[in-house]
Amino acid sequence: MHRTAGLLAAVVTAGSLTCGTAVASPADRTPAAADHTPRSAMAAVARMQPSWNLGNTFDAIPDETSWGNPVTTKATFDGLRAQGFRSVRIPVTWYPHQSDTAPYTIDPVWMKRVKQVVDWALEDGLYVEINVHHDSWKWIAAMSTDHDNVMARFTSTWQQIATAFKDEPRKLLMESINEPQFADATDAQKTRYLRELNTSFHDVVRNSGGRNKDRLLVLPSEKTNSAQHWLDDLSTTMSSLHDPNLVATVHYYSWYPFSVNIANGTTYDATAQKDLTDGFARVHDTFVAKGIPVYLGEYGLLTSPYSGVVERGEMLKYFEHVNYEARINGMTSAVWDAANDFLNRSTMQWQVPEMKALIQSSWRTRSGTASTDNLFLPKSGPVAAQTITLNRNGLSFTGLWQGDRRLVPSVDYTLDGDRLTLTADALTRLAGDRAAGVDATLEVRYSDGVPWKLFVRSYDKPVMTDATGTEDGLTIPTRFNGDLMADVESTYADGTAAGPASWTTFQSFDNYRPDYGTNATTVKADFLKTLKDGAPVTLTFHFWSGATVTYHVTRSGSTVTGTAS
């Protein structure tokens, strides 16, 4: 729910990010009772690292709990600080609590509630950022057809926010608008509209009195995207304001095909990595190199990290890389946490220990990875030696372990440069009786960071059987036999793409859901409802072992039938 259609379009064209100041250790905290905010904007933003988003909460429509998150309490920020975070971005959507006509009055109860949570976070010594969030696409996007009313409402909105928060300590930052976008507008108009909004925001806050006179103000590029022409537009606006207390912000959700696993984008490959490094470099050169701090206000993937849409190991490579690039270049990075993706909102503990270890380690160092996190062995027959490529990331390989047992070099494995080969004898022993699924878990250990887990899996070719369903969903009985699904190719008889995305035969993997516990694969409504009536579709299911399974689906009215090949 936190990814709007407008953002999705923005990320399709997204580039990336980078920066250049040293980041203080999360343990090096400013006492909660004091506001020792550095006068330098660069130093202040550096102290905000690492950061976290209270997503799908005050930005939810219409209310705080509408998108499934619990009520925010003081314990939320106590827990956030205990986990090593030093700042929190609190996105706020104002229009459901605001009159639609002049003077666009914000409900005082809503304003009081937002101020209450901001004060709780500040009391914990955290830096806090608030903004105007989903208003960006709900009414601000209409500037081309309703310019004067949009500007009047935007100005009034910020006059009220700035007045309410003018006496807060300088640890509170204000961001003009989240992911600004403009419908039915030319590029020149988009540039002008965003400059008007950012300039109006700056003028309103600076003239509102109190501590707003030198508060850090955060300005976005269009769609918070890192394309060079949008960065240049933002740079021009910031230069025209002659204000040393400005912060640039961009977001990053990775190379689109990888982020949603579409168009065969199953791996965090060289293209996806280059998208990140090139974009970070553009941001660095445009802002950080010139002394302007950058807040990576959101980063993540366009799917939940544990949905299975992006394979576990490939997902971990991405999160390791994006945090490394942000850290070495001095960018303060705020993970987007929509609903318990990273921290459990009830306990404020990490959901998945390995993600906690990886991200927290990335605040100070790199972690090594490898070309895969799975070694697939046939269910029967001889076992062959297997080779993976280590991604050392500047670290040294220190050994291969199974639990507390160190595997023996030259006996269990050999290392030739970055090529790690597990011997046939070692794999045979690790696989044991070759029960389908994970038979052994190994750790590739490096000189620093988090060890890379390597799963030894036994498998046989998956089997799917006939099924009947509706356009609201088709459940295919599936014996996975220890294998893991990677992606799905869908075509009509003439070879053209079948499904929502006409430009690729590999639809987003979120259209399907393998359930390894119940031995079933669900084909979702978003895919089925787009199929041509009565036209057979061939689905080719690709698995990480290299196996493929062909299946045929036909929608007839609201009925869907599935047939195994």
Coordinates of C-alpha atoms in Angstrom, one line a residue, residues 32-301:
A32 CA 18.3 12.6 25.0
A33 CA 18.0 15.6 27.3
A34 CA 20.1 17.9 25.2
D35 CA 19.8 19.3 21.7
H36 CA 23.4 19.4 20.7
T37 CA 22.6 19.6 17.0
P38 CA 25.8 20.6 15.1
R39 CA 25.5 24.0 13.3
S40 CA 26.9 22.4 10.1
A41 CA 24.1 20.8 8.1
M42 CA 26.6 18.1 6.9
A43 CA 27.6 17.2 10.4
A44 CA 24.0 17.2 11.6
V45 CA 22.8 14.9 8.9
A46 CA 25.8 12.6 9.4
R47 CA 24.7 12.2 13.1
M48 CA 21.3 11.0 11.9
Q49 CA 22.8 7.8 10.5
P50 CA 21.2 5.2 10.7
S51 CA 17.6 6.1 10.1
W52 CA 14.2 4.3 9.9
N53 CA 10.8 5.1 8.5
L54 CA 7.6 4.9 10.6
G55 CA 5.9 3.8 7.3
N56 CA 2.2 3.2 6.6
T57 CA 1.3 4.9 9.9
F58 CA 0.7 8.6 9.9
D59 CA 0.9 8.5 6.1
A60 CA -1.9 5.9 6.0
I61 CA -5.2 6.9 4.6
P62 CA -7.3 7.9 6.4
D63 CA -5.9 7.2 9.9
E64 CA -2.9 6.0 11.8
T65 CA -4.0 2.3 12.0
S66 CA -5.9 2.1 8.6
W67 CA -3.1 0.2 6.9
G68 CA -2.7 -2.4 9.6
N69 CA 0.0 -1.0 11.9
P70 CA -0.6 -0.6 15.7
V71 CA -1.0 2.7 17.5
T72 CA 2.4 4.3 17.9
T73 CA 3.6 4.7 21.5
K74 CA 6.6 6.1 23.4
A75 CA 7.8 2.5 23.5
T76 CA 8.1 2.6 19.7
F77 CA 10.9 5.1 19.9
D78 CA 12.5 3.6 23.0
G79 CA 12.8 0.4 21.0
L80 CA 14.0 2.2 17.9
R81 CA 16.8 3.8 19.9
A82 CA 17.7 0.5 21.6
Q83 CA 18.2 -1.1 18.1
G84 CA 20.8 1.5 17.3
F85 CA 18.9 3.9 15.1
R86 CA 19.6 7.6 15.6
S87 CA 16.8 9.2 13.6
V88 CA 13.3 8.5 12.4
R89 CA 11.4 9.8 9.4
I90 CA 7.7 10.2 10.3
P91 CA 5.7 10.5 7.0
V92 CA 2.4 12.4 7.5
T93 CA -0.5 12.6 5.1
W94 CA -2.6 15.7 6.0
Y95 CA -5.5 15.9 3.6
P96 CA -7.8 13.4 5.3
H97 CA -7.6 15.7 8.4
Q98 CA -7.9 19.0 6.6
S99 CA -10.7 21.0 5.1
D100 CA -10.9 20.9 1.3
T101 CA -11.5 24.6 0.9
A102 CA -9.7 27.7 2.1
P103 CA -8.3 28.2 4.6
Y104 CA -7.6 24.5 4.5
T105 CA -7.7 24.1 8.3
I106 CA -5.9 21.0 9.7
D107 CA -7.8 19.2 12.4
P108 CA -6.2 20.3 15.7
V109 CA -6.7 16.8 17.1
W110 CA -4.6 15.4 14.3
M111 CA -1.9 18.1 14.7
K112 CA -1.7 17.4 18.4
R113 CA -1.3 13.7 17.8
V114 CA 1.5 14.2 15.3
K115 CA 3.2 16.5 17.7
Q116 CA 2.9 14.0 20.5
V117 CA 4.8 11.3 18.5
V118 CA 7.4 13.8 17.4
D119 CA 8.0 14.8 21.0
W120 CA 8.3 11.2 22.1
A121 CA 11.0 10.6 19.5
L122 CA 12.8 13.8 20.4
E123 CA 12.7 12.9 24.1
D124 CA 14.6 9.7 23.1
G125 CA 17.4 11.8 21.6
L126 CA 16.4 10.9 18.1
Y127 CA 16.5 13.2 15.1
V128 CA 13.1 13.4 13.5
E129 CA 11.9 14.3 10.0
I130 CA 8.2 15.1 9.2
N131 CA 6.8 15.9 5.8
V132 CA 3.8 16.3 3.5
H133 CA 3.4 12.7 2.2
H134 CA 0.7 11.1 0.2
D135 CA -0.8 14.6 -0.4
S136 CA 1.7 14.6 -3.2
W137 CA -0.4 12.4 -5.5
K138 CA -3.8 13.0 -3.9
W139 CA -4.1 16.7 -4.7
I140 CA -0.7 18.3 -5.3
A141 CA -0.3 16.4 -8.5
A142 CA -3.1 18.4 -10.0
M143 CA -1.1 21.6 -10.4
S144 CA -1.3 21.7 -14.1
T145 CA -5.1 22.0 -14.0
D146 CA -5.6 23.6 -10.5
H147 CA -2.4 25.5 -10.0
D148 CA -3.6 28.4 -7.8
N149 CA -5.7 26.3 -5.5
V150 CA -2.9 23.8 -5.1
M151 CA -0.4 26.5 -4.2
A152 CA -2.8 28.1 -1.8
R153 CA -3.5 24.8 0.0
F154 CA 0.2 23.8 0.0
T155 CA 1.2 27.2 1.5
S156 CA -1.6 27.1 4.1
T157 CA -0.6 23.5 5.0
W158 CA 3.0 24.4 5.7
Q159 CA 2.0 27.6 7.5
Q160 CA 0.0 25.5 10.0
I161 CA 2.7 22.8 10.4
A162 CA 5.5 25.4 10.7
T163 CA 3.6 27.3 13.4
A164 CA 2.8 24.2 15.4
F165 CA 6.4 23.0 15.4
K166 CA 8.3 26.3 15.4
D167 CA 9.6 25.9 19.0
E168 CA 10.8 22.3 18.6
P169 CA 14.5 21.7 18.9
R170 CA 16.6 21.8 15.7
K171 CA 16.7 18.0 15.8
L172 CA 13.4 18.2 14.0
L173 CA 13.8 18.4 10.3
M174 CA 11.0 19.3 7.8
E175 CA 10.7 17.9 4.3
S176 CA 8.6 19.9 1.8
I177 CA 6.9 17.1 -0.1
N178 CA 7.3 13.4 -0.6
E179 CA 7.9 12.1 -4.1
P180 CA 6.5 15.1 -5.9
Q181 CA 4.9 14.3 -9.2
F182 CA 2.6 16.2 -11.6
A183 CA -0.1 14.9 -13.9
D184 CA -0.6 16.1 -17.5
A185 CA 2.5 18.3 -17.4
T186 CA 5.5 18.9 -19.6
D187 CA 9.0 18.5 -18.3
A188 CA 9.4 22.3 -18.2
Q189 CA 6.2 22.6 -16.2
K190 CA 7.2 19.9 -13.8
T191 CA 10.5 21.7 -13.1
R192 CA 8.6 25.0 -12.5
Y193 CA 6.0 23.5 -10.3
L194 CA 8.5 21.7 -8.0
R195 CA 10.6 24.9 -7.8
E196 CA 7.4 26.8 -6.8
L197 CA 6.6 24.3 -4.1
N198 CA 10.1 24.0 -2.7
T199 CA 10.5 27.8 -2.7
S200 CA 7.1 28.4 -1.1
F201 CA 7.9 25.8 1.6
H202 CA 11.3 27.4 2.3
D203 CA 9.8 30.9 2.6
V204 CA 6.9 29.9 4.8
V205 CA 9.0 27.9 7.3
R206 CA 11.8 30.5 7.5
N207 CA 9.3 33.3 8.1
S208 CA 7.3 31.4 10.7
G209 CA 9.4 32.4 13.7
G210 CA 11.0 30.4 16.6
R211 CA 13.6 27.8 15.7
N212 CA 12.4 27.6 12.2
K213 CA 14.9 30.4 11.3
D214 CA 17.7 27.9 10.9
R215 CA 16.0 24.5 11.0
L216 CA 17.3 21.9 8.6
L217 CA 14.9 21.9 5.6
V218 CA 14.8 18.9 3.3
L219 CA 14.1 19.4 -0.4
P220 CA 13.4 16.5 -2.9
S221 CA 14.1 16.1 -6.6
E222 CA 11.2 15.3 -8.8
K223 CA 9.8 11.9 -7.7
T224 CA 12.9 11.9 -5.4
N225 CA 14.6 10.4 -8.4
S226 CA 18.3 10.5 -9.2
A227 CA 18.2 11.2 -12.9
Q228 CA 20.7 13.9 -13.6
H229 CA 18.3 16.5 -15.0
W230 CA 16.1 16.3 -11.9
L231 CA 19.2 16.5 -9.7
D232 CA 20.3 19.6 -11.6
D233 CA 16.8 21.2 -11.2
L234 CA 17.0 20.7 -7.5
S235 CA 20.6 22.0 -7.3
T236 CA 19.5 25.1 -9.1
T237 CA 16.6 25.7 -6.7
M238 CA 18.9 25.1 -3.6
S239 CA 21.5 27.5 -5.0
S240 CA 18.9 30.2 -5.5
L241 CA 17.8 30.1 -1.8
H242 CA 21.3 30.9 -0.5
D243 CA 20.6 28.9 2.7
P244 CA 23.3 26.7 4.4
N245 CA 20.7 24.7 6.3
L246 CA 19.3 22.8 3.3
V247 CA 19.4 19.0 2.8
A248 CA 18.7 17.2 -0.5
T249 CA 16.7 14.0 -0.5
V250 CA 16.3 11.1 -2.9
H251 CA 14.9 7.6 -2.6
Y252 CA 16.1 4.3 -3.9
Y253 CA 14.2 1.0 -4.5
S254 CA 16.8 -0.7 -6.8
W255 CA 16.7 -1.5 -10.5
Y256 CA 13.1 -2.1 -11.3
P257 CA 13.3 -5.6 -12.9
F258 CA 15.2 -6.8 -9.9
S259 CA 13.1 -5.0 -7.3
V260 CA 9.9 -6.8 -8.4
N261 CA 11.5 -9.8 -10.2
I262 CA 10.1 -9.0 -13.6
A263 CA 11.6 -9.5 -17.1
N264 CA 13.8 -12.3 -15.8
G265 CA 15.4 -10.0 -13.2
T266 CA 15.9 -12.8 -10.7
T267 CA 19.4 -11.9 -9.6
Y268 CA 21.2 -8.8 -8.2
D269 CA 23.4 -8.8 -11.3
A270 CA 25.9 -6.3 -12.8
T271 CA 23.1 -4.2 -14.3
A272 CA 21.3 -3.8 -11.0
Q273 CA 24.5 -3.1 -9.2
K274 CA 25.5 -0.4 -11.8
D275 CA 22.1 1.2 -11.5
L276 CA 22.9 1.8 -7.8
T277 CA 26.5 2.9 -8.1
D278 CA 25.8 5.2 -11.1
G279 CA 22.9 6.9 -9.4
F280 CA 24.7 7.3 -6.1
A281 CA 27.6 8.8 -7.9
R282 CA 25.3 11.3 -9.6
V283 CA 23.9 12.4 -6.3
H284 CA 27.3 12.6 -4.7
D285 CA 28.8 14.7 -7.4
T286 CA 25.8 17.0 -7.6
F287 CA 25.4 17.6 -3.8
V288 CA 27.7 16.0 -1.3
A289 CA 30.9 16.9 -3.2
K290 CA 29.7 20.5 -2.9
G291 CA 29.0 20.4 0.8
I292 CA 25.3 19.7 0.6
P293 CA 24.1 16.8 2.8
V294 CA 21.9 14.1 1.3
Y295 CA 19.2 12.1 3.2
L296 CA 18.3 8.9 1.5
G297 CA 14.8 9.2 2.9
E298 CA 13.6 5.8 1.8
Y299 CA 15.4 2.7 0.5
G300 CA 14.3 -0.9 0.1
L301 CA 12.6 -3.0 -2.5

